[in-house]
mmCIF file of C-alpha atoms in Angstrom:
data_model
loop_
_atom_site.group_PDB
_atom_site.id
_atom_site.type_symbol
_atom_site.label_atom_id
_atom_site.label_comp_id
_atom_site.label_asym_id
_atom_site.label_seq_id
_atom_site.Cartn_x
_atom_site.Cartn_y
_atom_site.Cartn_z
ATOM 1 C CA UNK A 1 -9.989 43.987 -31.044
ATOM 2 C CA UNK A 2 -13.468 45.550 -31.390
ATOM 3 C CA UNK A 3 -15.059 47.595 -28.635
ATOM 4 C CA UNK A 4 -18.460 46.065 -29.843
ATOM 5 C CA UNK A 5 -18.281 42.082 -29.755
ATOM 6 C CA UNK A 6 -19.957 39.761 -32.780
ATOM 7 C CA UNK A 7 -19.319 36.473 -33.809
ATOM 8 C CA UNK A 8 -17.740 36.047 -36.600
ATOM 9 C CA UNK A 9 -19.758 33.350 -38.521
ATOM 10 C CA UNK A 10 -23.246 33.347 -38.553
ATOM 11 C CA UNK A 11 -25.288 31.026 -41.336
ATOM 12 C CA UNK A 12 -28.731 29.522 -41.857
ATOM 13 C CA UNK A 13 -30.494 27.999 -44.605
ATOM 14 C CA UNK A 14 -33.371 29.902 -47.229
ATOM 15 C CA UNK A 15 -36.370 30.653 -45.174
ATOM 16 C CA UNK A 16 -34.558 30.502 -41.850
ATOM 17 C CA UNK A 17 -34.272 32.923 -39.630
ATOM 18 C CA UNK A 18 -31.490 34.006 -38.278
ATOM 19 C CA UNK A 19 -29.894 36.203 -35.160
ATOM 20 C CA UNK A 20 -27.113 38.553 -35.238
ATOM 21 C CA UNK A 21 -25.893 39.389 -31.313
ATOM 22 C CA UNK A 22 -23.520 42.477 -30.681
ATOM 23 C CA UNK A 23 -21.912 42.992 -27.212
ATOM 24 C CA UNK A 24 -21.421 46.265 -25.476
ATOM 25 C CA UNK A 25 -20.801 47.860 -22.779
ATOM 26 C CA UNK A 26 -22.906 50.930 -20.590
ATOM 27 C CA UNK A 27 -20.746 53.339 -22.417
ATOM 28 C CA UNK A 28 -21.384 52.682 -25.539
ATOM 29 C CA UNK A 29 -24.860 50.444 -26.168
ATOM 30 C CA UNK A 30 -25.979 51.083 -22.485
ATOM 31 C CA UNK A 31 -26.598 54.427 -23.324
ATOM 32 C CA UNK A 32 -27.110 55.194 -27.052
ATOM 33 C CA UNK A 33 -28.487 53.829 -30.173
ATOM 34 C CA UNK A 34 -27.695 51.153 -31.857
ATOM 35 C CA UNK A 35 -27.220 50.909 -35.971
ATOM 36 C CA UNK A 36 -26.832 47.963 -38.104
ATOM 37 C CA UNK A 37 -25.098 47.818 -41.807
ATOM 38 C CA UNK A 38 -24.869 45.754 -44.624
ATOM 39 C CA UNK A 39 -21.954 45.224 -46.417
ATOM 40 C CA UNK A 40 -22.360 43.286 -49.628
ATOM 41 C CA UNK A 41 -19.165 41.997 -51.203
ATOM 42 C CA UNK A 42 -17.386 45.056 -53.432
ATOM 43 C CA UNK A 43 -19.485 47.501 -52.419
ATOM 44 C CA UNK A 44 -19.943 50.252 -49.291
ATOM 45 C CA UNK A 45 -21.940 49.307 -46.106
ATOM 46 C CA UNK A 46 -25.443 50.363 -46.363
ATOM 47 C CA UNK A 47 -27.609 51.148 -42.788
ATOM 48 C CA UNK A 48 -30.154 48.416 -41.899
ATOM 49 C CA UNK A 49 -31.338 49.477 -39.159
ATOM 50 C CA UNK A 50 -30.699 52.621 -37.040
ATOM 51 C CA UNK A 51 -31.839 53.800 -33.390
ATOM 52 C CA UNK A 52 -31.923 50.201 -32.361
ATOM 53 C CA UNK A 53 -35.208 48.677 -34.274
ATOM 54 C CA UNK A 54 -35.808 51.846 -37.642
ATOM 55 C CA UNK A 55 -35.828 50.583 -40.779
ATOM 56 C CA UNK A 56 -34.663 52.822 -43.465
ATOM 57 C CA UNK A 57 -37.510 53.384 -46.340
ATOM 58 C CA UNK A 58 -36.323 50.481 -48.882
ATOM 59 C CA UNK A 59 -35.349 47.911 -46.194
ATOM 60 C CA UNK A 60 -37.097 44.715 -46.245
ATOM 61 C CA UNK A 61 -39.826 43.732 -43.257
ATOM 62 C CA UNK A 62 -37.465 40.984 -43.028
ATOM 63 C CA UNK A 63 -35.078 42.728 -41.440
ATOM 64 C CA UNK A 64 -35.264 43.629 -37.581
ATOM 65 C CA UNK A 65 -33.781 45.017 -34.366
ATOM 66 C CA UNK A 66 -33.579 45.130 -31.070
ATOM 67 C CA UNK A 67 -31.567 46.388 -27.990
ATOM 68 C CA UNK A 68 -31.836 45.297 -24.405
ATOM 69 C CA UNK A 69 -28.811 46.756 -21.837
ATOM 70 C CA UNK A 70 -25.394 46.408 -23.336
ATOM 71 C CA UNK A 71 -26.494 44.152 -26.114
ATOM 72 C CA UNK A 72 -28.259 44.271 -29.525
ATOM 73 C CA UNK A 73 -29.247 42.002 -32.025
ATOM 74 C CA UNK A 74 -30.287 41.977 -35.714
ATOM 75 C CA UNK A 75 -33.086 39.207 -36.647
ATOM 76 C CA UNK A 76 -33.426 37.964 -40.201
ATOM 77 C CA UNK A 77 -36.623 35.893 -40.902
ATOM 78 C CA UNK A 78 -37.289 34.520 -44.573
ATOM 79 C CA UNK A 79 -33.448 34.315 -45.380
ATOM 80 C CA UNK A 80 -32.652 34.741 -49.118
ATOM 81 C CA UNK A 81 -29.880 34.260 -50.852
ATOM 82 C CA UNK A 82 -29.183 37.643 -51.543
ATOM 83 C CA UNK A 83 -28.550 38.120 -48.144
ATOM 84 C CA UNK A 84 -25.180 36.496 -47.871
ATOM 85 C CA UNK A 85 -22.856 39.713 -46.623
ATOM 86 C CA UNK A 86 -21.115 41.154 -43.814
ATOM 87 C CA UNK A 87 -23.110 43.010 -40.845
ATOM 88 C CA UNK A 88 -21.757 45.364 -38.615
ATOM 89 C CA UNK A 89 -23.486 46.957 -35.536
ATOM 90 C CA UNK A 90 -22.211 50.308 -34.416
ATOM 91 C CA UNK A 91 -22.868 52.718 -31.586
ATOM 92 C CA UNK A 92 -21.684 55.963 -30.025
ATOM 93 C CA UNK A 93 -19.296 55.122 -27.149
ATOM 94 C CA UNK A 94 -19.167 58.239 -24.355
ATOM 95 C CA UNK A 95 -16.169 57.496 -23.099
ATOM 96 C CA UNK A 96 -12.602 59.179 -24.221
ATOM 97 C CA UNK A 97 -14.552 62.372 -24.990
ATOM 98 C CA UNK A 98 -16.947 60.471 -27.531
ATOM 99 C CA UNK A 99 -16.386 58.538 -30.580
ATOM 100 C CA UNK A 100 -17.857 56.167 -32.703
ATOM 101 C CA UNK A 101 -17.453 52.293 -32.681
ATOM 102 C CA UNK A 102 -18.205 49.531 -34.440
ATOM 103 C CA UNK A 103 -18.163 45.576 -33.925
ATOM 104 C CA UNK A 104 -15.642 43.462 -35.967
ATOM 105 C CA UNK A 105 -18.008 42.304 -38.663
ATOM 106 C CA UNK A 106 -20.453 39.096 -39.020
ATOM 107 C CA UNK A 107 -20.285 37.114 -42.028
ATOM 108 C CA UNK A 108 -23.436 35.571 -42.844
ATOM 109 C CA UNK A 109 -23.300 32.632 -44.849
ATOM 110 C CA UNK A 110 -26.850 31.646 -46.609
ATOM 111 C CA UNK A 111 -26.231 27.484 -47.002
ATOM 112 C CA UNK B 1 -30.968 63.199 -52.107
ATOM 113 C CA UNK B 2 -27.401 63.594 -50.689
ATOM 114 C CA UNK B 3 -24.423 61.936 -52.447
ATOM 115 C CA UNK B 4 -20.908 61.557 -51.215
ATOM 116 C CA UNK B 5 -17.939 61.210 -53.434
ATOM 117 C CA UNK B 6 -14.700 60.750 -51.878
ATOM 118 C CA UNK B 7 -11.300 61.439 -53.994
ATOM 119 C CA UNK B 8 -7.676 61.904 -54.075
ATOM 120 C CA UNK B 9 -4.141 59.947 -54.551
ATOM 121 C CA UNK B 10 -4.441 56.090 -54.716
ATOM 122 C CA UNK B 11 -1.356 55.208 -53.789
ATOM 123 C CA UNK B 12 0.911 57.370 -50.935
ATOM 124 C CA UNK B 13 4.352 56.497 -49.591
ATOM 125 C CA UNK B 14 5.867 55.508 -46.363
ATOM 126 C CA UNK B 15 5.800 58.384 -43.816
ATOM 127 C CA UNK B 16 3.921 61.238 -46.186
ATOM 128 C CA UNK B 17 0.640 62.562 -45.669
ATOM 129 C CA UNK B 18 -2.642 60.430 -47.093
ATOM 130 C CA UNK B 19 -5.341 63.497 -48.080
ATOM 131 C CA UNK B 20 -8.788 62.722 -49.442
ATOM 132 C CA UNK B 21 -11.407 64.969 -50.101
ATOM 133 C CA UNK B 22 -15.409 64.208 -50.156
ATOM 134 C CA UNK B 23 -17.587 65.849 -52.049
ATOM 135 C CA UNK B 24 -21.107 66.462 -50.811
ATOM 136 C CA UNK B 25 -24.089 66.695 -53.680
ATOM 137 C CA UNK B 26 -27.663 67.227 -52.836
ATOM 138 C CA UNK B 27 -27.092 68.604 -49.677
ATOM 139 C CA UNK B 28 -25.012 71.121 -48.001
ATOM 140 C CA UNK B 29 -22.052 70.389 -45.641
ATOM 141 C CA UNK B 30 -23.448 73.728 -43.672
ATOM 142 C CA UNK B 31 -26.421 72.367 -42.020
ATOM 143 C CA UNK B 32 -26.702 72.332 -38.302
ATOM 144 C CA UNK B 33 -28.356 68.840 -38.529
ATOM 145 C CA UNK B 34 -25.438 66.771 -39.649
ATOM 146 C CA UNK B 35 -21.540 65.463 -38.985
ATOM 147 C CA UNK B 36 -19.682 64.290 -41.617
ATOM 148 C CA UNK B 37 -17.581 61.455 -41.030
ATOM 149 C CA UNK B 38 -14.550 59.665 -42.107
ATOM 150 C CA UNK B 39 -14.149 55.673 -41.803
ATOM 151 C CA UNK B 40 -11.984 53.176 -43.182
ATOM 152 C CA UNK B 41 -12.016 49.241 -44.153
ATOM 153 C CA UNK B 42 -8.267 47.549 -44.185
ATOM 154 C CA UNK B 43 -8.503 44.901 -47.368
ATOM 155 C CA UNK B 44 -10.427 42.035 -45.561
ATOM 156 C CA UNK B 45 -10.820 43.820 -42.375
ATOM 157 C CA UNK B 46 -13.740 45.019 -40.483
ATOM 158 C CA UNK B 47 -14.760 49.144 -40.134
ATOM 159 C CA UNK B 48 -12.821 51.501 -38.258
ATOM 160 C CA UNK B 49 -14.096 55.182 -37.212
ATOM 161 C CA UNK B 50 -11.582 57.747 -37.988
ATOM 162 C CA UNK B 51 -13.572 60.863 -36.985
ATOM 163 C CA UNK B 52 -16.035 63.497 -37.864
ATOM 164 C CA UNK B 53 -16.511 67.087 -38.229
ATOM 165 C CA UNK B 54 -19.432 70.014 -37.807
ATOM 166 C CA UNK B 55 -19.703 73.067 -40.487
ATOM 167 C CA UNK B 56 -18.677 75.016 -37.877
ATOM 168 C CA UNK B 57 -15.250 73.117 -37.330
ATOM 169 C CA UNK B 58 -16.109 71.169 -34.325
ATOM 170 C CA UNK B 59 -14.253 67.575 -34.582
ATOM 171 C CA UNK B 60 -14.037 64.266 -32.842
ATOM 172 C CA UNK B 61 -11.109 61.685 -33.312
ATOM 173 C CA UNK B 62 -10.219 57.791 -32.656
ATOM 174 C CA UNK B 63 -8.110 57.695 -29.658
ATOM 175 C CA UNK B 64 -5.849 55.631 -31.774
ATOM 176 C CA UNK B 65 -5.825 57.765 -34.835
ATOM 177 C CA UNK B 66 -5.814 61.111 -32.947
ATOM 178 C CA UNK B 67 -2.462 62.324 -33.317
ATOM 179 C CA UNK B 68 -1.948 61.771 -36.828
ATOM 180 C CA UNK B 69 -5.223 62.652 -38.368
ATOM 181 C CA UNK B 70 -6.702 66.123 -39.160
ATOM 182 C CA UNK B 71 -10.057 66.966 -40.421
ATOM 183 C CA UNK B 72 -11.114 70.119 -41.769
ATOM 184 C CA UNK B 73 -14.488 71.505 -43.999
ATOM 185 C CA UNK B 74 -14.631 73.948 -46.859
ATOM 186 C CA UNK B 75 -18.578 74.946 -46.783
ATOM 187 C CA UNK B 76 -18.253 77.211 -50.001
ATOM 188 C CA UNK B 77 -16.892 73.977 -52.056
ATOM 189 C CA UNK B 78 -19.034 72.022 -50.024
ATOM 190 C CA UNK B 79 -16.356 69.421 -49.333
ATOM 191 C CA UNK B 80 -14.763 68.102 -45.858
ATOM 192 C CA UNK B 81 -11.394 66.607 -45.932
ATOM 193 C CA UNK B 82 -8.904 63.929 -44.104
ATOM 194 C CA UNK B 83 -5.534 63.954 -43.641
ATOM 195 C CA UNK B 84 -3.877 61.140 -42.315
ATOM 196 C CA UNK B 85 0.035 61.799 -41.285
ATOM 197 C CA UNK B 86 2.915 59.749 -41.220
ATOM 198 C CA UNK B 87 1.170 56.718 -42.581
ATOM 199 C CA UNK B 88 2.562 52.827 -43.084
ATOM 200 C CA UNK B 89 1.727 49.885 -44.785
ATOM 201 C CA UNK B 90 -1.154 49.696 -41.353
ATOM 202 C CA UNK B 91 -3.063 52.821 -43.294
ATOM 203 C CA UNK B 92 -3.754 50.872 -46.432
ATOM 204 C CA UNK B 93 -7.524 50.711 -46.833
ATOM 205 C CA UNK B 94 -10.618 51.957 -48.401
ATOM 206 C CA UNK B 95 -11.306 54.917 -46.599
ATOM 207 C CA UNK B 96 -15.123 56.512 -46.724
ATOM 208 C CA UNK B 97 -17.336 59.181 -45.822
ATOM 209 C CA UNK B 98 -20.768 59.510 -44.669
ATOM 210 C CA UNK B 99 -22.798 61.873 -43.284
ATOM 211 C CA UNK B 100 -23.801 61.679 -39.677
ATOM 212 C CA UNK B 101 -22.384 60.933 -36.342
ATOM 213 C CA UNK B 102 -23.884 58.163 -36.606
ATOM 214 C CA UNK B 103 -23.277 57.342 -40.136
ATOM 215 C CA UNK B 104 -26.111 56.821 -42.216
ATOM 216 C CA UNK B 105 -25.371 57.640 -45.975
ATOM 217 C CA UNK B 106 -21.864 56.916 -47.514
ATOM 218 C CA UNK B 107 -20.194 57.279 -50.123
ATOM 219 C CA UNK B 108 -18.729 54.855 -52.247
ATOM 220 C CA UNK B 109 -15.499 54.577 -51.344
ATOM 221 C CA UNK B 110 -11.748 55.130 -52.519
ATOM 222 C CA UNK B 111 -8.641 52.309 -51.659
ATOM 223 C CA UNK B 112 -5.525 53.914 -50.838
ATOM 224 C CA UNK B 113 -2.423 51.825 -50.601
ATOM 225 C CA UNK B 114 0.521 52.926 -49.124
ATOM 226 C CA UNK B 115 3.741 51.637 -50.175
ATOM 227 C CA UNK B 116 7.400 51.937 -49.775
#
């Protein structure tokens, strides 16, 4: 069981948009950044988003985020196709002398 | 830019030691700006955070993994390492690097299955 909580489904049509909703705690969200991947099938995650709401230099407009107390969220407006993969939110947690977590994994279905 | 390459056995048995090495290009392990990390992805599974390292030495573990798994750095081969004791059929998994403590670039990836 993940320390950060996601559902495990998300999917939406082209053009849609679409949320993404990871669940903390004051540990670990509460009290540092938040970073979203990618993972497309057969390949390595990629970062989407990083200190809650950056976009990397190549990531689409398309993609956004946002943090608010022990909760995040990735927003995807103009779904393609091509974004059909698995998202992952991650955080420091400052408990247990520090580590890093991560949340189980959404898998976005484009329909 | 900075490229990670991670490498070693593909297959380790019951009980014996899993090492990997990753390879850092375009960048230098001994910078005072960056961790490197070590994560893996059981076949079908989500992410899991093994731990990271600092030039100097300085690591962080998984409370889970943190008796079994030792990381170490070699900044004239500008390489870090993981070694992963004892492992079962439980450590089978594609296990990456990245740089950062908060990971940010990866590497590609390399699957090691352990098997009896």
């Amino acid at each position: 069981q993940s320390v950060l909580t996601q559902p495990p489904s998300a999917s939406g049509t082209p053009g849609q948009r679409v949320s993404i909703f990871c669940s903390g705690s004051t540990s670990n969200i509460g009290s540092n950044y938040v970073y979203w991947y990618q993972q497309l099938p057969g390949t390595a995650p990629k970062v989407l988003i990083y200190r809650n709401d950056q976009r990397p230099s190549g990531v689409p407009e398309r993609f956004s985020g946002s943090k608010s107390g022990t909760s995040a969220s990735l927003a995807i407006s103009g779904l393609r196709s091509e974004d059909e993969a698995d998202y992952y939110c991650g955080a420091w947690d400052d408990s247990l002398s520090g580590h890093w977590v991560f949340g189980g994994g959404t898998k976005l279905t484009v329909l | 830019q900075v490229q990670l390459q991670e490498s070693g056995p593909g297959l380790v048995k019951v009980s014996e030691t899993l090492s990997l090495t990753c390879t850092v290009s375009g960048g230098s392990v001994r910078t005072e700006t960056f961790f490197w990390t070590w994560i893996r992805q059981p076949p079908g599974k989500g992410l899991e955070w093994i731990g990271n390292i600092y030039y100097t030495g300085t690591t962080k573990y998984s409370p889970s993994l943190k008796s079994r798994v030792t990381i170490s750095v070699d900044t004239a081969k500008n390489q870090f390492f993981l070694q992963l004791s004892s492992v079962t059929a439980a450590d089978t998994a594609v296990y990456y690097c990245a740089r950062g403590s908060q990971p940010k670039v990866w590497g590609q990836g390399t699957l090691v299955t352990v098997s009896s």
